[in-house]
Amino acid sequence: MTTKEPAYHLNDIRHYYGDTKVLEIDTLKIEESSITGLIGPNGSGKTTLLKLLAFAVKPTRGIILYKGRPEVPFSPAIRSKVTLLTQKPYLLKRTVFENVAYGLKIRKDKNRLEERVKNALLTVGLDFQKFAPRKWHELSGGEAQRVAMAARLILKPEVLLLDEPIASVDTESAGLIRDASLKARENWGATLVIASHDLQWLYSISDRQLSIFNGNIFSTGMENIITGPFEQGDDKIVVKKLDDGQIITLTAPEKKTGIAVIRKKSISIDLEKQADQSFLNQLSGQIASMLLEKKTGHIMATIYIHDLSFVLRLTPGQISSLDLYPGKKVILKFQSTDVEWI
Ligand code: ADP
């Protein structure tokens, strides 16, 4: 019996810009037809990783196998299978129709061209009659991003790499980009890797989430991470000081490391602080958004504690008993010992 090769298998990857190492990945597999979410602060290496996966940049060291085979970076063969949608998509200075049809025309594949452009635009929620004749500069940020996405989808790529696809788009476009991504997997088994700062959006679309920090990858799942710097506190405690004066205390890691994971199940939500609980973190924050998880009936809430964002899965009972809604001020509680260091 042969087991299926993953879409990607990265081995011993190191990438440098000049003398600076920006990626260090010992091994990473990405399964075919999976949707992987990439999470990480600015400068952590997400774009660089996506460029490596697109074979648009060659890693300084290491091997990337695509479906079990090494690929030649920049070769037309791989570029037709794998496509990267960059953060600020580049549109040709032509009409929407020309932009979406461009890739097929290059391939001299003009069969039912209009119908295919129409379908691709429909997939991203753009009406053909209205948008096909529009010039590239007559589009909002969200519309331009969706046109760029349609121009990729029409080519039915095996892999779709999306770099912050909803960073500058409206809520409706964010939903349409999510639906179009899911359809790409459903209709032709596309594999997707998506970097986004919007955790809730990313959780609503991806099967697996990877966190990147300083060029290292961690598989944290849908859990909350707190990145350093941490200061050494008293006896076996480290602290993170937020700019708004709040302090998070955590049991110190056994060896030096950078990322603290606080599992969702360890965090409780309340409206008031409890007195005299020295090892209990009680952080004031605000609910940023709430999203119904259709599969479970739970509500995913994103809560900002100053500039940190936490995601919790709440029951309808908690929502009604605490009267929770976006904008509401809340307290998140977890013990210093609830930390796992990775
Ligand atoms: P992210 O997408 O997570 O913001 P990037 O992959 O863009 O991270 O960047 C990772 C690191 O590499 C950053 O420190 C960034 O400044 C640096 N970097 C990115 N591109 C280049 C480049 N072309 N030349 C030099 N340094 C770069």
mmCIF file of C-alpha atoms and ligand atoms in Angstrom:
data_model
loop_
_atom_site.group_PDB
_atom_site.id
_atom_site.type_symbol
_atom_site.label_atom_id
_atom_site.label_comp_id
_atom_site.label_asym_id
_atom_site.label_seq_id
_atom_site.Cartn_x
_atom_site.Cartn_y
_atom_site.Cartn_z
ATOM 1 C CA MET A 1 0.000 0.000 0.000
ATOM 2 C CA THR A 2 1.345 3.426 -0.836
ATOM 3 C CA THR A 3 0.551 6.374 1.367
ATOM 4 C CA LYS A 4 -0.281 9.616 -0.312
ATOM 5 C CA GLU A 5 2.483 12.216 -0.344
ATOM 6 C CA PRO A 6 1.595 15.474 1.379
ATOM 7 C CA ALA A 7 1.254 18.583 -0.778
ATOM 8 C CA TYR A 8 4.357 19.983 0.915
ATOM 9 C CA HIS A 9 7.149 18.446 2.899
ATOM 10 C CA LEU A 10 9.719 20.941 4.191
ATOM 11 C CA ASN A 11 12.960 19.673 5.623
ATOM 12 C CA ASP A 12 15.663 21.538 7.463
ATOM 13 C CA ILE A 13 14.707 24.917 6.046
ATOM 14 C CA ARG A 14 16.783 27.962 6.925
ATOM 15 C CA HIS A 15 16.257 31.283 5.227
ATOM 16 C CA TYR A 16 18.464 34.343 5.541
ATOM 17 C CA TYR A 17 18.217 37.910 4.333
ATOM 18 C CA GLY A 18 21.889 38.899 4.356
ATOM 19 C CA ASP A 19 23.250 37.682 7.684
ATOM 20 C CA THR A 20 19.862 37.638 9.392
ATOM 21 C CA LYS A 21 18.125 34.307 9.803
ATOM 22 C CA VAL A 22 14.377 34.830 9.356
ATOM 23 C CA LEU A 23 13.099 31.239 9.075
ATOM 24 C CA GLU A 24 14.120 28.048 10.831
ATOM 25 C CA ILE A 25 11.845 25.089 10.159
ATOM 26 C CA ASP A 26 13.143 21.613 10.909
ATOM 27 C CA THR A 27 10.197 19.814 9.396
ATOM 28 C CA LEU A 28 6.714 20.716 8.250
ATOM 29 C CA LYS A 29 4.130 18.775 6.291
ATOM 30 C CA ILE A 30 1.042 20.273 4.692
ATOM 31 C CA GLU A 31 -1.553 17.766 3.553
ATOM 32 C CA GLU A 32 -3.312 17.999 0.229
ATOM 33 C CA SER A 33 -6.720 19.740 0.280
ATOM 34 C CA SER A 34 -6.072 21.072 3.778
ATOM 35 C CA ILE A 35 -6.524 24.677 4.857
ATOM 36 C CA THR A 36 -3.718 25.908 7.099
ATOM 37 C CA GLY A 37 -3.889 29.197 8.985
ATOM 38 C CA LEU A 38 -0.648 31.073 9.696
ATOM 39 C CA ILE A 39 -0.642 33.306 12.741
ATOM 40 C CA GLY A 40 2.164 35.518 13.961
ATOM 41 C CA PRO A 41 3.157 39.083 14.742
ATOM 42 C CA ASN A 42 4.553 41.360 12.025
ATOM 43 C CA GLY A 43 8.041 40.409 10.965
ATOM 44 C CA SER A 44 7.743 36.825 12.204
ATOM 45 C CA GLY A 45 8.307 35.286 8.758
ATOM 46 C CA LYS A 46 4.822 34.573 7.390
ATOM 47 C CA THR A 47 5.331 36.282 4.017
ATOM 48 C CA THR A 48 8.752 34.697 3.615
ATOM 49 C CA LEU A 49 7.289 31.232 4.249
ATOM 50 C CA LEU A 50 4.488 31.848 1.734
ATOM 51 C CA LYS A 51 7.066 32.953 -0.880
ATOM 52 C CA LEU A 52 9.043 29.755 -0.283
ATOM 53 C CA LEU A 53 5.863 27.668 -0.634
ATOM 54 C CA ALA A 54 5.092 29.541 -3.867
ATOM 55 C CA PHE A 55 8.581 28.629 -5.142
ATOM 56 C CA ALA A 56 9.034 32.353 -5.726
ATOM 57 C CA VAL A 57 12.049 32.429 -3.397
ATOM 58 C CA LYS A 58 14.613 29.678 -2.940
ATOM 59 C CA PRO A 59 15.415 28.824 0.669
ATOM 60 C CA THR A 60 19.004 29.542 1.682
ATOM 61 C CA ARG A 61 19.190 25.975 2.955
ATOM 62 C CA GLY A 62 16.944 22.934 2.992
ATOM 63 C CA ILE A 63 14.531 21.118 0.752
ATOM 64 C CA ILE A 64 10.902 21.694 -0.121
ATOM 65 C CA LEU A 65 9.200 18.697 -1.685
ATOM 66 C CA TYR A 66 5.991 19.314 -3.565
ATOM 67 C CA LYS A 67 3.901 16.134 -3.717
ATOM 68 C CA GLY A 68 7.024 14.176 -2.909
ATOM 69 C CA ARG A 69 9.236 15.774 -5.559
ATOM 70 C CA PRO A 70 11.738 18.596 -5.433
ATOM 71 C CA GLU A 71 10.617 21.460 -7.678
ATOM 72 C CA VAL A 72 12.676 23.998 -9.536
ATOM 73 C CA PRO A 73 11.920 27.450 -8.114
ATOM 74 C CA PHE A 74 10.478 29.912 -10.644
ATOM 75 C CA SER A 75 9.791 27.154 -13.222
ATOM 76 C CA PRO A 76 6.645 27.641 -15.316
ATOM 77 C CA ALA A 77 5.508 24.114 -14.378
ATOM 78 C CA ILE A 78 5.293 24.841 -10.658
ATOM 79 C CA ARG A 79 4.068 28.416 -11.094
ATOM 80 C CA SER A 80 1.014 27.087 -12.908
ATOM 81 C CA LYS A 81 0.141 24.813 -9.985
ATOM 82 C CA VAL A 82 0.888 27.101 -7.064
ATOM 83 C CA THR A 83 -0.245 30.682 -6.804
ATOM 84 C CA LEU A 84 0.364 33.389 -4.218
ATOM 85 C CA LEU A 85 -2.021 36.248 -3.653
ATOM 86 C CA THR A 86 0.072 39.003 -2.112
ATOM 87 C CA GLN A 87 -1.061 41.430 0.539
ATOM 88 C CA LYS A 88 -1.439 44.319 -1.914
ATOM 89 C CA PRO A 89 -2.575 42.539 -5.054
ATOM 90 C CA TYR A 90 -1.232 43.771 -8.327
ATOM 91 C CA LEU A 91 -3.866 44.435 -10.963
ATOM 92 C CA LEU A 92 -3.088 45.089 -14.608
ATOM 93 C CA LYS A 93 -4.010 48.602 -15.709
ATOM 94 C CA ARG A 94 -6.920 47.226 -17.684
ATOM 95 C CA THR A 95 -10.546 46.264 -17.120
ATOM 96 C CA VAL A 96 -11.719 43.725 -14.563
ATOM 97 C CA PHE A 97 -12.543 41.348 -17.448
ATOM 98 C CA GLU A 98 -9.000 41.586 -18.832
ATOM 99 C CA ASN A 99 -7.516 41.059 -15.387
ATOM 100 C CA VAL A 100 -9.503 37.904 -14.709
ATOM 101 C CA ALA A 101 -9.096 36.512 -18.251
ATOM 102 C CA TYR A 102 -5.364 37.278 -18.422
ATOM 103 C CA GLY A 103 -4.029 33.970 -17.068
ATOM 104 C CA LEU A 104 -6.186 31.888 -19.404
ATOM 105 C CA LYS A 105 -5.221 34.025 -22.410
ATOM 106 C CA ILE A 106 -1.535 33.552 -21.594
ATOM 107 C CA ARG A 107 -2.192 29.823 -21.638
ATOM 108 C CA LYS A 108 -4.031 30.240 -24.935
ATOM 109 C CA ASP A 109 -7.031 28.668 -23.284
ATOM 110 C CA LYS A 110 -9.855 30.793 -24.661
ATOM 111 C CA ASN A 111 -12.596 28.206 -24.646
ATOM 112 C CA ARG A 112 -15.840 29.642 -23.168
ATOM 113 C CA LEU A 113 -13.783 32.550 -21.853
ATOM 114 C CA GLU A 114 -16.655 34.865 -21.030
ATOM 115 C CA GLU A 115 -18.575 32.193 -19.146
ATOM 116 C CA ARG A 116 -15.524 31.269 -17.091
ATOM 117 C CA VAL A 117 -14.782 34.905 -16.217
ATOM 118 C CA LYS A 118 -18.412 35.292 -15.243
ATOM 119 C CA ASN A 119 -18.239 32.252 -12.942
ATOM 120 C CA ALA A 120 -14.972 33.355 -11.362
ATOM 121 C CA LEU A 121 -16.422 36.804 -10.613
ATOM 122 C CA LEU A 122 -19.583 35.231 -9.253
ATOM 123 C CA THR A 123 -17.532 33.061 -6.879
ATOM 124 C CA VAL A 124 -16.166 36.214 -5.246
ATOM 125 C CA GLY A 125 -19.554 37.924 -5.257
ATOM 126 C CA LEU A 126 -19.011 40.336 -8.164
ATOM 127 C CA ASP A 127 -21.723 40.805 -10.757
ATOM 128 C CA PHE A 128 -20.365 40.297 -14.290
ATOM 129 C CA GLN A 129 -22.468 42.992 -15.998
ATOM 130 C CA LYS A 130 -21.523 45.580 -13.451
ATOM 131 C CA PHE A 131 -17.872 44.794 -12.853
ATOM 132 C CA ALA A 132 -16.427 43.215 -16.031
ATOM 133 C CA PRO A 133 -16.112 46.582 -17.849
ATOM 134 C CA ARG A 134 -14.770 48.483 -14.812
ATOM 135 C CA LYS A 135 -11.225 49.827 -14.909
ATOM 136 C CA TRP A 136 -8.693 48.689 -12.307
ATOM 137 C CA HIS A 137 -8.901 52.069 -10.506
ATOM 138 C CA GLU A 138 -12.684 52.051 -10.221
ATOM 139 C CA LEU A 139 -12.710 49.465 -7.427
ATOM 140 C CA SER A 140 -12.757 49.618 -3.635
ATOM 141 C CA GLY A 141 -9.988 47.829 -1.698
ATOM 142 C CA GLY A 142 -12.234 44.833 -1.060
ATOM 143 C CA GLU A 143 -13.386 44.653 -4.692
ATOM 144 C CA ALA A 144 -9.799 44.870 -5.986
ATOM 145 C CA GLN A 145 -8.772 42.035 -3.647
ATOM 146 C CA ARG A 146 -11.716 39.938 -4.887
ATOM 147 C CA VAL A 147 -10.846 40.608 -8.546
ATOM 148 C CA ALA A 148 -7.288 39.460 -7.810
ATOM 149 C CA MET A 149 -8.688 36.354 -6.142
ATOM 150 C CA ALA A 150 -11.002 35.649 -9.141
ATOM 151 C CA ALA A 151 -7.970 35.971 -11.439
ATOM 152 C CA ARG A 152 -6.320 33.151 -9.448
ATOM 153 C CA LEU A 153 -9.430 30.965 -9.027
ATOM 154 C CA ILE A 154 -10.158 30.884 -12.757
ATOM 155 C CA LEU A 155 -6.884 28.975 -13.220
ATOM 156 C CA LYS A 156 -7.956 26.320 -10.681
ATOM 157 C CA PRO A 157 -4.535 26.195 -8.998
ATOM 158 C CA GLU A 158 -3.615 23.153 -6.909
ATOM 159 C CA VAL A 159 -2.362 25.462 -4.180
ATOM 160 C CA LEU A 160 -3.625 28.872 -3.202
ATOM 161 C CA LEU A 161 -1.436 30.893 -0.852
ATOM 162 C CA LEU A 162 -3.096 33.969 0.595
ATOM 163 C CA ASP A 163 -1.088 36.653 2.406
ATOM 164 C CA GLU A 164 -3.349 38.753 4.653
ATOM 165 C CA PRO A 165 -6.243 38.554 2.168
ATOM 166 C CA ILE A 166 -8.661 40.481 4.344
ATOM 167 C CA ALA A 167 -6.297 43.051 5.865
ATOM 168 C CA SER A 168 -7.860 45.976 4.036
ATOM 169 C CA VAL A 169 -11.284 44.738 3.037
ATOM 170 C CA ASP A 170 -14.832 45.234 4.333
ATOM 171 C CA THR A 171 -16.699 42.562 6.305
ATOM 172 C CA GLU A 172 -18.742 41.431 3.295
ATOM 173 C CA SER A 173 -15.596 40.911 1.208
ATOM 174 C CA ALA A 174 -13.992 38.984 4.082
ATOM 175 C CA GLY A 175 -16.969 36.586 4.059
ATOM 176 C CA LEU A 176 -16.871 36.232 0.277
ATOM 177 C CA ILE A 177 -13.127 35.536 0.273
ATOM 178 C CA ARG A 178 -13.686 32.849 2.877
ATOM 179 C CA ASP A 179 -16.493 31.233 0.869
ATOM 180 C CA ALA A 180 -14.439 31.356 -2.347
ATOM 181 C CA SER A 181 -11.495 29.685 -0.557
ATOM 182 C CA LEU A 182 -13.708 26.906 0.780
ATOM 183 C CA LYS A 183 -15.198 26.375 -2.692
ATOM 184 C CA ALA A 184 -11.712 26.023 -4.197
ATOM 185 C CA ARG A 185 -11.102 23.099 -1.880
ATOM 186 C CA GLU A 186 -14.548 21.624 -2.372
ATOM 187 C CA ASN A 187 -14.618 21.936 -6.175
ATOM 188 C CA TRP A 188 -11.133 20.878 -7.166
ATOM 189 C CA GLY A 189 -9.380 19.868 -3.947
ATOM 190 C CA ALA A 190 -7.177 22.937 -3.633
ATOM 191 C CA THR A 191 -4.695 23.147 -0.760
ATOM 192 C CA LEU A 192 -4.695 26.525 0.975
ATOM 193 C CA VAL A 193 -2.270 28.294 3.284
ATOM 194 C CA ILE A 194 -3.547 31.605 4.619
ATOM 195 C CA ALA A 195 -1.783 34.209 6.768
ATOM 196 C CA SER A 196 -4.091 36.526 8.667
ATOM 197 C CA HIS A 197 -4.175 38.723 11.731
ATOM 198 C CA ASP A 198 -7.896 38.187 12.059
ATOM 199 C CA LEU A 199 -7.916 35.090 14.243
ATOM 200 C CA GLN A 200 -11.629 34.641 14.266
ATOM 201 C CA TRP A 201 -11.843 34.752 10.477
ATOM 202 C CA LEU A 202 -8.900 32.380 10.236
ATOM 203 C CA TYR A 203 -10.408 29.932 12.735
ATOM 204 C CA SER A 204 -13.659 29.958 10.791
ATOM 205 C CA ILE A 205 -11.889 28.720 7.657
ATOM 206 C CA SER A 206 -8.788 26.685 8.575
ATOM 207 C CA ASP A 207 -8.440 23.041 9.669
ATOM 208 C CA ARG A 208 -5.122 23.658 11.356
ATOM 209 C CA GLN A 209 -3.380 26.718 12.710
ATOM 210 C CA LEU A 210 0.356 27.265 12.878
ATOM 211 C CA SER A 211 1.937 30.050 14.887
ATOM 212 C CA ILE A 212 5.161 31.632 13.695
ATOM 213 C CA PHE A 213 7.373 33.527 16.078
ATOM 214 C CA ASN A 214 10.869 34.749 15.166
ATOM 215 C CA GLY A 215 10.918 32.425 12.173
ATOM 216 C CA ASN A 216 10.075 29.300 14.197
ATOM 217 C CA ILE A 217 6.841 27.390 13.683
ATOM 218 C CA PHE A 218 4.642 26.073 16.460
ATOM 219 C CA SER A 219 1.479 24.096 16.115
ATOM 220 C CA THR A 220 -0.739 25.661 18.739
ATOM 221 C CA GLY A 221 -4.148 24.892 17.360
ATOM 222 C CA MET A 222 -6.847 27.374 18.193
ATOM 223 C CA GLU A 223 -5.219 28.399 21.424
ATOM 224 C CA ASN A 224 -4.158 31.694 22.914
ATOM 225 C CA ILE A 225 -0.519 32.623 22.752
ATOM 226 C CA ILE A 226 1.352 35.287 24.648
ATOM 227 C CA THR A 227 4.645 36.291 23.134
ATOM 228 C CA GLY A 228 7.531 37.880 25.037
ATOM 229 C CA PRO A 229 9.377 39.812 26.182
ATOM 230 C CA PHE A 230 8.903 38.473 29.686
ATOM 231 C CA GLU A 231 10.690 39.785 32.753
ATOM 232 C CA GLN A 232 11.949 37.563 35.508
ATOM 233 C CA GLY A 233 9.776 38.054 38.590
ATOM 234 C CA ASP A 234 10.113 36.575 42.060
ATOM 235 C CA ASP A 235 10.810 32.907 42.518
ATOM 236 C CA LYS A 236 9.881 30.892 39.393
ATOM 237 C CA ILE A 237 7.557 33.528 37.999
ATOM 238 C CA VAL A 238 7.869 35.584 34.824
ATOM 239 C CA VAL A 239 5.803 38.648 34.119
ATOM 240 C CA LYS A 240 4.636 40.400 31.012
ATOM 241 C CA LYS A 241 3.856 44.065 31.445
ATOM 242 C CA LEU A 242 1.275 45.527 29.107
ATOM 243 C CA ASP A 243 1.524 49.195 28.133
ATOM 244 C CA ASP A 244 -1.778 49.931 29.863
ATOM 245 C CA GLY A 245 -0.253 48.944 33.242
ATOM 246 C CA GLN A 246 -1.743 45.454 33.501
ATOM 247 C CA ILE A 247 0.608 42.639 34.422
ATOM 248 C CA ILE A 248 0.390 38.973 33.465
ATOM 249 C CA THR A 249 2.196 36.542 35.776
ATOM 250 C CA LEU A 250 3.137 33.073 34.590
ATOM 251 C CA THR A 251 5.059 30.156 36.023
ATOM 252 C CA ALA A 252 8.552 30.422 34.539
ATOM 253 C CA PRO A 253 9.550 27.947 31.818
ATOM 254 C CA GLU A 254 12.072 25.277 32.713
ATOM 255 C CA LYS A 255 14.289 26.214 29.837
ATOM 256 C CA LYS A 256 14.533 29.491 27.981
ATOM 257 C CA THR A 257 11.781 29.860 25.435
ATOM 258 C CA GLY A 258 9.596 32.452 23.816
ATOM 259 C CA ILE A 259 5.923 31.577 23.613
ATOM 260 C CA ALA A 260 3.388 30.986 26.345
ATOM 261 C CA VAL A 261 0.225 29.083 25.415
ATOM 262 C CA ILE A 262 -2.904 29.469 27.527
ATOM 263 C CA ARG A 263 -5.499 26.902 26.571
ATOM 264 C CA LYS A 264 -9.015 28.176 26.034
ATOM 265 C CA LYS A 265 -10.372 25.766 28.621
ATOM 266 C CA SER A 266 -8.130 27.333 31.306
ATOM 267 C CA ILE A 267 -9.587 30.804 30.838
ATOM 268 C CA SER A 268 -12.822 31.908 32.448
ATOM 269 C CA ILE A 269 -14.763 35.039 31.750
ATOM 270 C CA ASP A 270 -16.436 37.230 34.333
ATOM 271 C CA LEU A 271 -17.662 40.768 34.880
ATOM 272 C CA GLU A 272 -15.834 41.504 38.120
ATOM 273 C CA LYS A 273 -12.493 40.780 39.731
ATOM 274 C CA GLN A 274 -12.156 38.493 42.722
ATOM 275 C CA ALA A 275 -10.368 39.770 45.830
ATOM 276 C CA ASP A 276 -7.138 38.276 47.236
ATOM 277 C CA GLN A 277 -6.072 35.888 44.553
ATOM 278 C CA SER A 278 -2.371 36.482 44.060
ATOM 279 C CA PHE A 279 -1.642 33.802 41.456
ATOM 280 C CA LEU A 280 -4.781 34.446 39.519
ATOM 281 C CA ASN A 281 -4.441 36.663 36.475
ATOM 282 C CA GLN A 282 -7.469 38.916 36.268
ATOM 283 C CA LEU A 283 -7.219 40.989 33.134
ATOM 284 C CA SER A 284 -9.575 43.748 32.085
ATOM 285 C CA GLY A 285 -10.566 43.744 28.463
ATOM 286 C CA GLN A 286 -13.330 44.226 25.987
ATOM 287 C CA ILE A 287 -15.199 41.876 23.677
ATOM 288 C CA ALA A 288 -14.194 42.776 20.118
ATOM 289 C CA SER A 289 -16.432 40.371 18.234
ATOM 290 C CA MET A 290 -18.577 37.272 18.546
ATOM 291 C CA LEU A 291 -19.180 34.579 15.955
ATOM 292 C CA LEU A 292 -21.510 31.606 16.047
ATOM 293 C CA GLU A 293 -19.741 28.297 15.438
ATOM 294 C CA LYS A 294 -22.374 26.516 13.410
ATOM 295 C CA LYS A 295 -21.079 22.994 14.089
ATOM 296 C CA THR A 296 -21.208 23.211 17.902
ATOM 297 C CA GLY A 297 -23.647 26.041 18.628
ATOM 298 C CA HIS A 298 -20.919 27.705 20.693
ATOM 299 C CA ILE A 299 -19.920 31.319 20.290
ATOM 300 C CA MET A 300 -16.328 32.248 19.525
ATOM 301 C CA ALA A 301 -15.540 35.544 21.170
ATOM 302 C CA THR A 302 -12.446 37.633 20.513
ATOM 303 C CA ILE A 303 -11.468 39.665 23.539
ATOM 304 C CA TYR A 304 -8.845 42.389 23.528
ATOM 305 C CA ILE A 305 -6.719 42.791 26.626
ATOM 306 C CA HIS A 306 -4.958 46.011 25.651
ATOM 307 C CA ASP A 307 -3.008 44.893 22.530
ATOM 308 C CA LEU A 308 -3.290 41.135 23.135
ATOM 309 C CA SER A 309 -6.177 39.261 21.632
ATOM 310 C CA PHE A 310 -7.692 36.154 23.212
ATOM 311 C CA VAL A 311 -10.238 33.833 21.680
ATOM 312 C CA LEU A 312 -12.678 31.953 23.883
ATOM 313 C CA ARG A 313 -15.400 29.468 23.067
ATOM 314 C CA LEU A 314 -18.502 30.397 25.057
ATOM 315 C CA THR A 315 -21.787 28.600 25.557
ATOM 316 C CA PRO A 316 -25.124 30.284 24.823
ATOM 317 C CA GLY A 317 -25.772 29.972 28.605
ATOM 318 C CA GLN A 318 -22.693 32.069 29.428
ATOM 319 C CA ILE A 319 -23.665 34.674 26.855
ATOM 320 C CA SER A 320 -27.110 35.136 28.365
ATOM 321 C CA SER A 321 -26.210 34.878 32.050
ATOM 322 C CA LEU A 322 -23.384 37.442 31.734
ATOM 323 C CA ASP A 323 -25.251 39.426 29.079
ATOM 324 C CA LEU A 324 -22.247 39.457 26.750
ATOM 325 C CA TYR A 325 -22.130 41.454 23.513
ATOM 326 C CA PRO A 326 -19.410 43.051 21.376
ATOM 327 C CA GLY A 327 -18.081 46.139 23.131
ATOM 328 C CA LYS A 328 -18.824 44.815 26.634
ATOM 329 C CA LYS A 329 -16.053 45.178 29.217
ATOM 330 C CA VAL A 330 -15.080 41.844 30.785
ATOM 331 C CA ILE A 331 -12.472 40.216 33.031
ATOM 332 C CA LEU A 332 -10.500 37.189 31.846
ATOM 333 C CA LYS A 333 -9.121 34.930 34.560
ATOM 334 C CA PHE A 334 -6.497 32.210 34.490
ATOM 335 C CA GLN A 335 -3.941 30.873 36.946
ATOM 336 C CA SER A 336 -0.209 31.551 36.560
ATOM 337 C CA THR A 337 0.236 27.772 36.432
ATOM 338 C CA ASP A 338 -2.118 27.407 33.458
ATOM 339 C CA VAL A 339 0.709 28.218 31.061
ATOM 340 C CA GLU A 340 2.347 25.747 28.661
ATOM 341 C CA TRP A 341 5.651 26.864 27.198
ATOM 342 C CA ILE A 342 6.611 25.966 23.635
HETATM 343 P P1 ADP B 1 5.691 38.741 8.216
HETATM 344 O O1 ADP B 1 5.049 38.373 6.917
HETATM 345 O O2 ADP B 1 5.388 37.769 9.310
HETATM 346 O O3 ADP B 1 5.441 40.164 8.616
HETATM 347 P P2 ADP B 1 8.190 38.672 6.738
HETATM 348 O O4 ADP B 1 8.387 37.307 6.180
HETATM 349 O O5 ADP B 1 7.704 39.739 5.804
HETATM 350 O O6 ADP B 1 7.283 38.598 8.045
HETATM 351 O O7 ADP B 1 9.576 39.173 7.341
HETATM 352 C C1 ADP B 1 10.389 38.401 8.212
HETATM 353 C C2 ADP B 1 11.658 39.186 8.515
HETATM 354 O O8 ADP B 1 12.447 39.309 7.354
HETATM 355 C C3 ADP B 1 11.415 40.615 9.001
HETATM 356 O O9 ADP B 1 12.353 40.903 9.983
HETATM 357 C C4 ADP B 1 11.618 41.443 7.760
HETATM 358 O O10 ADP B 1 12.063 42.740 8.113
HETATM 359 C C5 ADP B 1 12.695 40.671 7.031
HETATM 360 N N1 ADP B 1 12.603 40.796 5.565
HETATM 361 C C6 ADP B 1 11.535 40.499 4.800
HETATM 362 N N2 ADP B 1 11.827 40.677 3.484
HETATM 363 C C7 ADP B 1 13.105 41.086 3.427
HETATM 364 C C8 ADP B 1 13.996 41.426 2.360
HETATM 365 N N3 ADP B 1 13.614 41.331 1.076
HETATM 366 N N4 ADP B 1 15.248 41.819 2.683
HETATM 367 C C9 ADP B 1 15.651 41.874 3.966
HETATM 368 N N5 ADP B 1 14.877 41.554 5.013
HETATM 369 C C10 ADP B 1 13.619 41.173 4.766
#
